[in-house]
XYZ file of N, CA, C and O in Angstrom:
800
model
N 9.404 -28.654 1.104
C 8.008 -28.585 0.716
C 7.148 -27.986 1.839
O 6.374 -27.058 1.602
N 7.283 -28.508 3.036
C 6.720 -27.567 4.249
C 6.806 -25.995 4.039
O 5.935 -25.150 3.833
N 8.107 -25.926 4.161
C 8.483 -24.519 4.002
C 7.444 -23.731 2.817
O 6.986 -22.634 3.137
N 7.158 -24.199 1.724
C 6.456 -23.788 0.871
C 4.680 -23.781 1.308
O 3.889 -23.251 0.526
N 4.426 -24.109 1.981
C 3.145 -24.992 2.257
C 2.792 -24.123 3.556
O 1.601 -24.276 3.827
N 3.419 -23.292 4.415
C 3.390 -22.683 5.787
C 2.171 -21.651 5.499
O 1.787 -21.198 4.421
N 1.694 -21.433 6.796
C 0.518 -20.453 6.332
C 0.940 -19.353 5.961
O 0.189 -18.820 5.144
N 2.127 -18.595 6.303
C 2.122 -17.220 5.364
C 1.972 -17.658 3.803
O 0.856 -17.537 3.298
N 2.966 -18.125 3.076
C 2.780 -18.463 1.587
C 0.886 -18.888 1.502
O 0.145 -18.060 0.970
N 0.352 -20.079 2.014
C -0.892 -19.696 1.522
C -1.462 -18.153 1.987
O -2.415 -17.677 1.371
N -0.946 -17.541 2.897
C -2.011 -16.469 2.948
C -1.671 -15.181 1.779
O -2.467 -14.258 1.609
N -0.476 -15.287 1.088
C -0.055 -14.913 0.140
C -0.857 -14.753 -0.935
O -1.406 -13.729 -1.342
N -0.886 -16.382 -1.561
C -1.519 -16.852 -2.589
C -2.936 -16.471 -2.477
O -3.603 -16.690 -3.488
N -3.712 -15.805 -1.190
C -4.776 -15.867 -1.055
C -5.194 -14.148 -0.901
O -6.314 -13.639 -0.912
N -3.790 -13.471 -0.752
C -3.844 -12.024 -1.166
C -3.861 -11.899 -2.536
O -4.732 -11.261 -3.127
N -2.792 -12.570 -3.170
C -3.058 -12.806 -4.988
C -4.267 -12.750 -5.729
O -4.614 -12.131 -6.735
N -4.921 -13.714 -4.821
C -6.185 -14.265 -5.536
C -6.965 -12.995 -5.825
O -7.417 -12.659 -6.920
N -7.070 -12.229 -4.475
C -7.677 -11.036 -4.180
C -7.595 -9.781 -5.217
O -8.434 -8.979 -5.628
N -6.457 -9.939 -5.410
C -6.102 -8.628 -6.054
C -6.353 -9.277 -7.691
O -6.908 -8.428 -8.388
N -6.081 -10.521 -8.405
C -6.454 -10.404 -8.946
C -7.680 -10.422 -9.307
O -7.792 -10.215 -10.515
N -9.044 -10.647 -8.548
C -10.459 -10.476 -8.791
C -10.578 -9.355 -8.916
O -11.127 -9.030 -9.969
N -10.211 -8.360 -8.092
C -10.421 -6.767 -8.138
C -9.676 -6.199 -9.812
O -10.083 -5.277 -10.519
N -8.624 -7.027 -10.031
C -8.034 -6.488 -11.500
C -8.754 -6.617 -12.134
O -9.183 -5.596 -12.671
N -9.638 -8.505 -12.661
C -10.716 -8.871 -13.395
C -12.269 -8.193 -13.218
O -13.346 -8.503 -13.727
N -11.890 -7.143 -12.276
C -13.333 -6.554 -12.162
C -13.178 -4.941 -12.789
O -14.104 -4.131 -12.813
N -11.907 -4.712 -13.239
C -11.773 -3.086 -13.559
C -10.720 -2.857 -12.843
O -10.250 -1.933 -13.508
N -9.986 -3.007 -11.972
C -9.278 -2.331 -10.937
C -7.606 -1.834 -11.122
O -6.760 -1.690 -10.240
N -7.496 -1.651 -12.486
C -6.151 -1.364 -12.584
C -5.177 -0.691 -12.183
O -4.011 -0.797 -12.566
N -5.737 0.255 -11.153
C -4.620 0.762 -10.671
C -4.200 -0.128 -9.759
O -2.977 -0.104 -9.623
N -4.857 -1.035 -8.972
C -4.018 -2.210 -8.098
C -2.922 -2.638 -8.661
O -1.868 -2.544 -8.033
N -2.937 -2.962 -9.416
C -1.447 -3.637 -10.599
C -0.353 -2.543 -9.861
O 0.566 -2.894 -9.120
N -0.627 -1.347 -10.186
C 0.474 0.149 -9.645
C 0.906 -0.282 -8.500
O 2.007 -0.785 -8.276
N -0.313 -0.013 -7.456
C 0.179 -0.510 -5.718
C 1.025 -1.550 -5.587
O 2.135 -1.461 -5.063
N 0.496 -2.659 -6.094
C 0.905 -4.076 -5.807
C 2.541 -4.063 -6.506
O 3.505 -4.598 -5.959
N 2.578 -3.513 -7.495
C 4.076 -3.694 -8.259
C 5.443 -2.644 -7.505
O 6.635 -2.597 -7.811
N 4.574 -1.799 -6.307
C 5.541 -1.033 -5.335
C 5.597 -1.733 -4.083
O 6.260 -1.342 -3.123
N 4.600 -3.208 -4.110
C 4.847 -3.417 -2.609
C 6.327 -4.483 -2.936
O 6.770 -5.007 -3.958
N 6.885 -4.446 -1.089
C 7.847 -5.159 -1.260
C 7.420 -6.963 -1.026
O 6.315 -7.314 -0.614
N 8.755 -8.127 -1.453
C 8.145 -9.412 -0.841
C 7.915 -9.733 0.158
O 7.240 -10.735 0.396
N 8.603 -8.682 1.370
C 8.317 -9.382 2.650
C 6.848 -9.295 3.316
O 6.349 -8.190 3.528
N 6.244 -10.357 3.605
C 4.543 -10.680 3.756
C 4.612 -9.282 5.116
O 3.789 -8.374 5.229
N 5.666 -9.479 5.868
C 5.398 -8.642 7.035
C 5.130 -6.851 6.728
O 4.573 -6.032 7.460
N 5.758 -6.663 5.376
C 6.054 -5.519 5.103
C 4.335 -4.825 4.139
O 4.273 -3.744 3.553
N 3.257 -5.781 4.262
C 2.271 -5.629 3.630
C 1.535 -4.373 4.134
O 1.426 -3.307 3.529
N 0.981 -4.732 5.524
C 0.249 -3.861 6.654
C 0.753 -2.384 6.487
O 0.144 -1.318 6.406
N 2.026 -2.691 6.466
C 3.157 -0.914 6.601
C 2.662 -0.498 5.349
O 1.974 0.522 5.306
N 2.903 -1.120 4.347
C 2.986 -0.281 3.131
C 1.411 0.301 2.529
O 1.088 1.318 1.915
N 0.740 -0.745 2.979
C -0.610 -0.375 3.029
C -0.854 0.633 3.918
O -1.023 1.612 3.192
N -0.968 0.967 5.006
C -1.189 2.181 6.191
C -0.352 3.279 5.298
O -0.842 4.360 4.970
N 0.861 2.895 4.981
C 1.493 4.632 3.568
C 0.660 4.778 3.029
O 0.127 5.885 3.114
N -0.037 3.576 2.015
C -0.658 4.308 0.740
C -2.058 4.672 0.977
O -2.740 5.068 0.033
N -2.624 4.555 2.355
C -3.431 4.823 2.285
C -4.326 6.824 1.821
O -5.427 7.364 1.709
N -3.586 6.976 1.773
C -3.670 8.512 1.329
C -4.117 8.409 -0.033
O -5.071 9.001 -0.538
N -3.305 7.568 -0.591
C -3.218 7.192 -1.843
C -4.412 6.657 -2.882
O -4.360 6.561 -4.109
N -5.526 6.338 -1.948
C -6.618 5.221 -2.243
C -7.513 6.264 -3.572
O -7.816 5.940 -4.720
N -7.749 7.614 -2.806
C -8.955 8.406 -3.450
C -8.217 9.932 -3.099
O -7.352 10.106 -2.241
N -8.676 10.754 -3.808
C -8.284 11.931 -4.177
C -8.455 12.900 -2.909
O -7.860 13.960 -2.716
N -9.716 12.082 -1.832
C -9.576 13.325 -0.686
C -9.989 11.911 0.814
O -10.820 11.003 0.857
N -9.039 12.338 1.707
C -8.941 10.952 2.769
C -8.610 11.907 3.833
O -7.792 12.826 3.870
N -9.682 11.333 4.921
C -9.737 12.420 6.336
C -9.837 10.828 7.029
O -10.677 9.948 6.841
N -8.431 10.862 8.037
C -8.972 10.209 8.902
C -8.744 10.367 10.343
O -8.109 9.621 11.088
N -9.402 11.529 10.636
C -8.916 12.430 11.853
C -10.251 11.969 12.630
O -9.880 11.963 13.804
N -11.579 11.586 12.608
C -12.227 11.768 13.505
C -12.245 10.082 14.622
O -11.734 8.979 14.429
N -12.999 10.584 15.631
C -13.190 9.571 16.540
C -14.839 9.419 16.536
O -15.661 10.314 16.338
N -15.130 7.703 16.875
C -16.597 7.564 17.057
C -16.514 6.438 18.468
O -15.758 5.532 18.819
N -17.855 7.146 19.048
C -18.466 6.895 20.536
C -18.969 5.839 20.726
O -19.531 5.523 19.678
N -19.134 4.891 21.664
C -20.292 3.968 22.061
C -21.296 4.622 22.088
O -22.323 4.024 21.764
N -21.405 6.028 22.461
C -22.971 6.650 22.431
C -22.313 8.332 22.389
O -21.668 9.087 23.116
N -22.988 8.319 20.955
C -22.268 9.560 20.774
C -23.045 11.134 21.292
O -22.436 12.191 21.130
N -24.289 11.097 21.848
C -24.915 11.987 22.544
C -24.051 12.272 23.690
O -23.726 13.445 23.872
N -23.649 11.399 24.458
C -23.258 11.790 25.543
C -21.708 11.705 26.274
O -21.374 11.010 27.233
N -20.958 12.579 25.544
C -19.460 12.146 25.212
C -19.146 14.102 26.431
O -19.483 15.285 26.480
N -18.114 12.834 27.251
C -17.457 13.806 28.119
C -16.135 13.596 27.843
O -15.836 12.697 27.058
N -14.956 14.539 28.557
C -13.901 14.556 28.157
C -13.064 13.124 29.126
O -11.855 13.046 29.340
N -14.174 12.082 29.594
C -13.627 10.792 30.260
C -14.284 9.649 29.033
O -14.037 8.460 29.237
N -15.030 9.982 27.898
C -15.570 9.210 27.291
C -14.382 8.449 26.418
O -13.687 9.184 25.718
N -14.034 6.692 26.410
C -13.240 6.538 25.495
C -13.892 6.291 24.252
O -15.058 6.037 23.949
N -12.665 6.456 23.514
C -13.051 6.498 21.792
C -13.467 5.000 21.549
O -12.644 4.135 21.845
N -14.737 4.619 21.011
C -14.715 3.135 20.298
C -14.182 3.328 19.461
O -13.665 2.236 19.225
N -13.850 4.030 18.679
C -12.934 3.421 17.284
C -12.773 5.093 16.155
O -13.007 6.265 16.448
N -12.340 4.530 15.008
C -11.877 5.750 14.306
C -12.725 5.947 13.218
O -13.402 4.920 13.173
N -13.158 6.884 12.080
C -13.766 6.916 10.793
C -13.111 7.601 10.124
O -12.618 8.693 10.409
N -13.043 6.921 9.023
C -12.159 7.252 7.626
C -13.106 7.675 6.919
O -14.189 7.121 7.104
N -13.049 8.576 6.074
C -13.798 9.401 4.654
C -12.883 9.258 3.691
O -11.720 9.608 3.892
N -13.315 8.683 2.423
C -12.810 8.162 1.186
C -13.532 9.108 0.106
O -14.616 8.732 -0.340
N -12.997 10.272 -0.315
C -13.979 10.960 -1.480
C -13.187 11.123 -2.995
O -12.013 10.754 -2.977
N -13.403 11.335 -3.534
C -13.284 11.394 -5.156
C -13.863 12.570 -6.155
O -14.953 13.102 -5.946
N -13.154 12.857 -7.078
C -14.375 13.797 -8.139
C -14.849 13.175 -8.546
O -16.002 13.559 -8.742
N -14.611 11.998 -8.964
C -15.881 11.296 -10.018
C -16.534 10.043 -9.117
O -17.076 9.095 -9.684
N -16.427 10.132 -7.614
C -17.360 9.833 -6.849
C -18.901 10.705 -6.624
O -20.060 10.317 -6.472
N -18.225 12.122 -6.692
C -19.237 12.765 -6.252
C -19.958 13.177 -7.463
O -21.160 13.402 -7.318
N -19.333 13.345 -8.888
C -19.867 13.231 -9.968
C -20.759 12.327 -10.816
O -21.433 12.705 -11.774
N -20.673 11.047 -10.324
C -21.502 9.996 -10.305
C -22.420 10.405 -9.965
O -23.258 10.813 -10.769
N -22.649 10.456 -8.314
C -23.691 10.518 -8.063
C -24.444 12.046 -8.152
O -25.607 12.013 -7.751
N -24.033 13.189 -8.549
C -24.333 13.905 -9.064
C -25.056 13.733 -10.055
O -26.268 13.920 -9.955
N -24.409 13.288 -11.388
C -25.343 13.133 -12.527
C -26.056 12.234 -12.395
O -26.794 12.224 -13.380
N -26.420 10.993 -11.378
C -27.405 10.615 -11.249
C -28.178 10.712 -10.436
O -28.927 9.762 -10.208
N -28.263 11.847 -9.741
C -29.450 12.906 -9.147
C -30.078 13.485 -10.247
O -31.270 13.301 -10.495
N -28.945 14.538 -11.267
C -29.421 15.281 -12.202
C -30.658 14.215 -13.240
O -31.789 14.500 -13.637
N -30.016 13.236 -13.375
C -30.861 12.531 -14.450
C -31.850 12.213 -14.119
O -32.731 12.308 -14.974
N -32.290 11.624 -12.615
C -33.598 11.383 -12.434
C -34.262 12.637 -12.070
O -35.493 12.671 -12.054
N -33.586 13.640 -11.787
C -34.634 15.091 -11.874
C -35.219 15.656 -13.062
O -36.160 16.448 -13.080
N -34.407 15.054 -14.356
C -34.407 15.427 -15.525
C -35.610 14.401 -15.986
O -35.933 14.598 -17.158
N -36.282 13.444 -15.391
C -36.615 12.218 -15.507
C -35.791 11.770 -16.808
O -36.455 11.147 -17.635
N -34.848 11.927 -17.018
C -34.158 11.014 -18.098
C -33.748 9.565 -17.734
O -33.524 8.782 -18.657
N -33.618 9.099 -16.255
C -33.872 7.733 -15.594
C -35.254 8.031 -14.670
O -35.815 9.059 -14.291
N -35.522 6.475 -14.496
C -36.808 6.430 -13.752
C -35.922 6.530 -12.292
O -34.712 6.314 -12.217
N -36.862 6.932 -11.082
C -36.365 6.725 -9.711
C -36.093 4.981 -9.898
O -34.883 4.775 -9.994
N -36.702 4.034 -9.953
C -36.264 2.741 -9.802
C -34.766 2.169 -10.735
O -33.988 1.231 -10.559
N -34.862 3.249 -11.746
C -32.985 2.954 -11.824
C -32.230 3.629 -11.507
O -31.049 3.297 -11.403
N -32.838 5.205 -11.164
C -31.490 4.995 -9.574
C -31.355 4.665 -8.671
O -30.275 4.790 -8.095
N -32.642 3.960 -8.012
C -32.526 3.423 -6.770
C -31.663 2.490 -7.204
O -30.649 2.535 -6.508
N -31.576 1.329 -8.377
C -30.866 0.302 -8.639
C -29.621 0.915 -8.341
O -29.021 0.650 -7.299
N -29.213 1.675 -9.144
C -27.807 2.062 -9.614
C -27.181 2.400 -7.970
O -26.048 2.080 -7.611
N -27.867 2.880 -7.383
C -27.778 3.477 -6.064
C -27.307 1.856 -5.219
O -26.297 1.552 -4.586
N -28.252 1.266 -5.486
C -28.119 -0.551 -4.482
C -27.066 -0.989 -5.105
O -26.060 -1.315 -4.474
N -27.123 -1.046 -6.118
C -26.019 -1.998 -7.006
C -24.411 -1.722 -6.398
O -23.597 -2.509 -5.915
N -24.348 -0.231 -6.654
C -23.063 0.340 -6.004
C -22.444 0.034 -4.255
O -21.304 0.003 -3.792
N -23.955 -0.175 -3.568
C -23.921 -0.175 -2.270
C -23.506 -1.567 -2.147
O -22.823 -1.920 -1.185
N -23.846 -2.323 -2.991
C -23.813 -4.254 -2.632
C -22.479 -4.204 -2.997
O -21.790 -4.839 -2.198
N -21.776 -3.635 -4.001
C -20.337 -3.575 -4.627
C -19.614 -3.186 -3.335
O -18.923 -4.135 -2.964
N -19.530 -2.205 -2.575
C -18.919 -1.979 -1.659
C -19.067 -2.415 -0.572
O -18.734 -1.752 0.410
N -19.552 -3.520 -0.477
C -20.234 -4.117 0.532
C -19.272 -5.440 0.483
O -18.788 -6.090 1.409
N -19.158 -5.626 -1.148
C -18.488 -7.191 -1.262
C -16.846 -6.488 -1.483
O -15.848 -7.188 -1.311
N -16.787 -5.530 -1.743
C -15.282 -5.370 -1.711
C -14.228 -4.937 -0.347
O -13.106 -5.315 -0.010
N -15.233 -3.937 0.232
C -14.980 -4.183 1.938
C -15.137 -4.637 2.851
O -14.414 -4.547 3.843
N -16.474 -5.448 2.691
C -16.786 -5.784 4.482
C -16.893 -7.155 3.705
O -17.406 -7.791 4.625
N -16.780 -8.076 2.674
C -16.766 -9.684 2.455
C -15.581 -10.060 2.316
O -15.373 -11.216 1.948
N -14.320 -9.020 2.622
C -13.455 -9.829 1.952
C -12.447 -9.881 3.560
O -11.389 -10.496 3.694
N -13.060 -9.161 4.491
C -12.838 -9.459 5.865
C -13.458 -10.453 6.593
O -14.093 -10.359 7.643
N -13.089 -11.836 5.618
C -13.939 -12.677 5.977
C -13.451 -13.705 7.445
O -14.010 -14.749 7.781
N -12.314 -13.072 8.115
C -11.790 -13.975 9.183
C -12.162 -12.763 10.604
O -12.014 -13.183 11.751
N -12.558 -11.536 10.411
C -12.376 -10.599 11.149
C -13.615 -9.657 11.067
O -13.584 -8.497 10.658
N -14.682 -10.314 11.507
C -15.897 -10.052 12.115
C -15.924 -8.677 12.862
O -15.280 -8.607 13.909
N -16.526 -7.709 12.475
C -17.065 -6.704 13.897
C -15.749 -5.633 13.451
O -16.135 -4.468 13.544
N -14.280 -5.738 12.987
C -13.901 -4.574 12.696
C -13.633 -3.524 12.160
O -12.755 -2.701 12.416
N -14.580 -3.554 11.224
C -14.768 -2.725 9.748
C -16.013 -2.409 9.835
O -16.786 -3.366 9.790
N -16.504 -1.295 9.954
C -18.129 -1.203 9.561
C -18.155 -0.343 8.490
O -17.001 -0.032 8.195
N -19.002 0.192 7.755
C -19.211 0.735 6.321
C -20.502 1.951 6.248
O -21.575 1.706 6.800
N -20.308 3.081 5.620
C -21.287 3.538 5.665
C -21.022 4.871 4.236
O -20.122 5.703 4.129
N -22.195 4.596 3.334
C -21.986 5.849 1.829
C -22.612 6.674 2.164
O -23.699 6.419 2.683
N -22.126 8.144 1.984
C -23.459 9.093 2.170
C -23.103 9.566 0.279
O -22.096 9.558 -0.428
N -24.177 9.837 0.131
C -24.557 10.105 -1.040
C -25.859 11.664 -1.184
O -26.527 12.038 -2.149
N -25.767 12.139 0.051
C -27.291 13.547 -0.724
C -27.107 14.454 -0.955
O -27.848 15.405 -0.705
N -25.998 14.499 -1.549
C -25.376 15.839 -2.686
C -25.775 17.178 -1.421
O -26.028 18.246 -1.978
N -25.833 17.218 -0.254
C -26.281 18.100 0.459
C -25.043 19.474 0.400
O -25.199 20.694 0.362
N -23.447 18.356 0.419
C -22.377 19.702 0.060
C -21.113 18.490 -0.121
O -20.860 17.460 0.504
N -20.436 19.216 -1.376
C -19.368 18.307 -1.792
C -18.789 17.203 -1.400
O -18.553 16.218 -2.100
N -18.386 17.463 0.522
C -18.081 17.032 1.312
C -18.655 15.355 2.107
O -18.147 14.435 2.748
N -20.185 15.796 1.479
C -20.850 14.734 1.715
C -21.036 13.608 1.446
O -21.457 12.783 2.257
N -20.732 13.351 0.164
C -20.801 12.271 -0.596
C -19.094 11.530 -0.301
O -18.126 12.266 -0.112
N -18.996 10.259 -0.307
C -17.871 9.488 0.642
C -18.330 8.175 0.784
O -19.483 7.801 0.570
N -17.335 7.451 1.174
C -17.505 6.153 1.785
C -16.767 6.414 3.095
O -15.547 6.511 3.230
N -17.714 6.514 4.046
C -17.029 6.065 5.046
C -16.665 4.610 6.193
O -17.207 3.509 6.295
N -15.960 5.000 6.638
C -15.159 3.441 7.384
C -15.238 4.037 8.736
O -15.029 5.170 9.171
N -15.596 2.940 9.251
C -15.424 2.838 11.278
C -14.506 1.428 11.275
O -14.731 0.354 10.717
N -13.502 1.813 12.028
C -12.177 1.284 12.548
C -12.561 0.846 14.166
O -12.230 1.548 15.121
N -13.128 -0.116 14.263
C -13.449 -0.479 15.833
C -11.845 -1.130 16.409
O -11.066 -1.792 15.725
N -11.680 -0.757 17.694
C -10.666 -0.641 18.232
C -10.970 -1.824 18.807
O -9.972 -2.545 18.796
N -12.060 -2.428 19.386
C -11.708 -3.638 19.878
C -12.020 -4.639 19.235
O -12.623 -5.623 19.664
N -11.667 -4.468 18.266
C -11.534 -5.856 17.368
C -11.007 -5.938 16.158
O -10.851 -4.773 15.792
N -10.603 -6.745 15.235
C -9.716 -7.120 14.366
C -9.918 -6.820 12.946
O -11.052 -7.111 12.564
N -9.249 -6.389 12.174
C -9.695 -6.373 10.537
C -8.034 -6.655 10.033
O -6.959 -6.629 10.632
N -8.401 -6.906 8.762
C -7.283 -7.295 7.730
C -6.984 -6.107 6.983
O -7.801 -5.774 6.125
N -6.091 -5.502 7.134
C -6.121 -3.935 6.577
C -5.444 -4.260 4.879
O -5.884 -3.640 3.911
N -4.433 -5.223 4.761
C -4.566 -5.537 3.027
C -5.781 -5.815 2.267
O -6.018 -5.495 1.102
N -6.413 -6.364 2.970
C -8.105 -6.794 1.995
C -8.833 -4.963 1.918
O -9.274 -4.429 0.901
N -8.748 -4.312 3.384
C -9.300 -3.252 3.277
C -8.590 -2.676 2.205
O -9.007 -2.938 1.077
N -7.613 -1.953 2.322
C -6.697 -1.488 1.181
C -7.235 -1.802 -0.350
O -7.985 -0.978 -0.874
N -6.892 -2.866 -0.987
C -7.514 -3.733 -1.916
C -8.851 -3.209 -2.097
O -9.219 -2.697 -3.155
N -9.511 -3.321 -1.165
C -10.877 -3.400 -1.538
C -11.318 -1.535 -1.656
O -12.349 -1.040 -2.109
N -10.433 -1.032 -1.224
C -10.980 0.638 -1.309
C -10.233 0.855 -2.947
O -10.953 1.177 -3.892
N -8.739 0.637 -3.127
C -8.753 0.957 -4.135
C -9.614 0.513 -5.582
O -9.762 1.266 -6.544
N -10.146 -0.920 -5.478
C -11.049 -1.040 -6.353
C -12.555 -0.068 -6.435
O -13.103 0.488 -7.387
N -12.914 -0.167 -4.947
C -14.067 0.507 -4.876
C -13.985 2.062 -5.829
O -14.842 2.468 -6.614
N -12.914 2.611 -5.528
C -12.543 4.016 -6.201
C -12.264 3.828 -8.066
O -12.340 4.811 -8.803
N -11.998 2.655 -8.509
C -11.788 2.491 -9.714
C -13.189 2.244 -9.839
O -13.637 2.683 -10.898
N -14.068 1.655 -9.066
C -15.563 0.842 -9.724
C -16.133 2.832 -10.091
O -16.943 3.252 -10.916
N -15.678 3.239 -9.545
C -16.732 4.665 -9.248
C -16.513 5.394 -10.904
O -17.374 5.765 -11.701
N -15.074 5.409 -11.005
C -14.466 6.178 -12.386
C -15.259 4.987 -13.497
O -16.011 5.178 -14.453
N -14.717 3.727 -12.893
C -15.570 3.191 -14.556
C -16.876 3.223 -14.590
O -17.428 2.999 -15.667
N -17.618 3.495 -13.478
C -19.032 3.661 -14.164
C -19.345 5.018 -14.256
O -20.279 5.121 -15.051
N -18.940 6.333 -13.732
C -19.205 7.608 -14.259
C -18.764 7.655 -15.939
O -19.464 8.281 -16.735
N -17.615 6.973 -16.338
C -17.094 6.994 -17.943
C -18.584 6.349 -18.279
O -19.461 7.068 -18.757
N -18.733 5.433 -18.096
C -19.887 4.554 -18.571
C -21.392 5.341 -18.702
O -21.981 5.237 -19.778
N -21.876 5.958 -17.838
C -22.814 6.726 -17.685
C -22.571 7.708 -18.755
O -23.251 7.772 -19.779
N -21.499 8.525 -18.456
C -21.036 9.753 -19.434
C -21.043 9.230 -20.800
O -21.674 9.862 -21.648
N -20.284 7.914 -21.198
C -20.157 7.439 -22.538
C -21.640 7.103 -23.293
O -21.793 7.161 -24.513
N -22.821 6.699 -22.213
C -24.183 6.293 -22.578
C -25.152 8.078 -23.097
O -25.824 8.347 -24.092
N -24.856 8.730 -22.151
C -25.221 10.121 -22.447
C -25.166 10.359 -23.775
O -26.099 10.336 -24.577
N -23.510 10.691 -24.051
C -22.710 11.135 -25.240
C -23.676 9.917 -26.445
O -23.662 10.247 -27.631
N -24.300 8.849 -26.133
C -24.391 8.277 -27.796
C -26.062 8.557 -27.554
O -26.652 8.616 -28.633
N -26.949 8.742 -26.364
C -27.954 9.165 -26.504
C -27.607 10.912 -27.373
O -27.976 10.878 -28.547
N -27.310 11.581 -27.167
C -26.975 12.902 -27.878
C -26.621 12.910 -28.734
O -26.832 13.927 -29.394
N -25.974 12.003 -29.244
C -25.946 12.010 -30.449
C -26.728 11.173 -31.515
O -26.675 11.385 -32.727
N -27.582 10.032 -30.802
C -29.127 9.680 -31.542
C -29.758 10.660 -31.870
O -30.368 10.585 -32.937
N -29.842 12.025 -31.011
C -30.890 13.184 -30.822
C -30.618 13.497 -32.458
O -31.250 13.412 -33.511
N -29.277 13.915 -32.006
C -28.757 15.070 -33.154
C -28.781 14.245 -34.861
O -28.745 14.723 -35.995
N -28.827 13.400 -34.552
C -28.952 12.743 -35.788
C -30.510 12.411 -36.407
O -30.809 12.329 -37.598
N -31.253 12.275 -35.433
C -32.875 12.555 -35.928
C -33.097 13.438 -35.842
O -34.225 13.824 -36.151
């Protein structure tokens, strides 16, 4: 019964839990990941760092970030790393909901919503669910359609300090499913406004 009771098995049961909230929230491709990982708890971290490629359709994680990034010599060490997480129907999202409030077909205050709403979502799927590991994950969306490239979630990887890279994992691939089900959703709301039109 010990043996059953040891903290890996609860920390198991407590990756479970995880993944299934992200399923009950939309997240089905987790089911995919999770049904290729292997049982050994140790073998989690590895297989996660593979799939990370895997998360979203375009993943750069080549750059380095500064304690003070003005003034970076070739003795400056790296504080930590940033990941870019992009998508087509990341950037299509927020595309058509630029287009729509230019169109005023939404008011600015529901895209600002739609805009917050998304931001609090990625907020609770990456940086709340690193709830033992303070300070090593920071978060940041750019969203101003300025060039394809732009729009992303990005991640800072602080080097001196700790994160849970299965919760991260987890929590990006949902984040990337939350994005597809609400562009369908948006698109599907369009499609029955257009066709109210066409019918009056």
């Amino acid at each position: 019964m010990y043996n059953l009771l040891n903290h890996q098995t609860l920390e198991v049961l407590d990756r479970m839990k995880l993944v299934k909230e992200f399923y009950d929230e939309g997240s089905f491709r987790i089911v995919d990941f999770m049904g290729k990982m292997g049982v050994d708890y140790d073998d989690f971290e590895l297989y996660c760092w593979e799939s990370l490629d895997e998360v979203a359709q375009n993943v750069d994680r080549n750059d380095l970030f500064y304690e003070d990034d003005e003034d970076i010599t070739e003795d400056s060490e790296p504080y930590g790393e940033v990941w870019d997480f992009s998508s087509d129907d990341l950037r299509e999202y927020y595309k058509l909901l630029r287009e729509l409030k230019e169109s005023n077909k939404i008011t600015a205050d529901d895209y600002a919503k739609r805009k917050k709403d998304m931001e609090d979502c990625i907020c609770r799927y990456v940086l709340d669910t690193q709830c033992y590991y303070y300070g090593g994950v920071g978060l940041d969306i750019t969203d101003d359609g300025i060039s394809p490239s732009a729009d992303c979630v990005r991640i800072y990887i602080d080097f001196n300090c700790s994160f849970d890279f299965f919760c991260l994992f987890c929590g990006l691939v949902a984040v990337f499913d939350k994005y597809t089900n609400l562009l369908n959703e948006l698109k599907g709301t369009l499609a029955d406004e257009k066709r109210l039109l066409e019918v009056a």
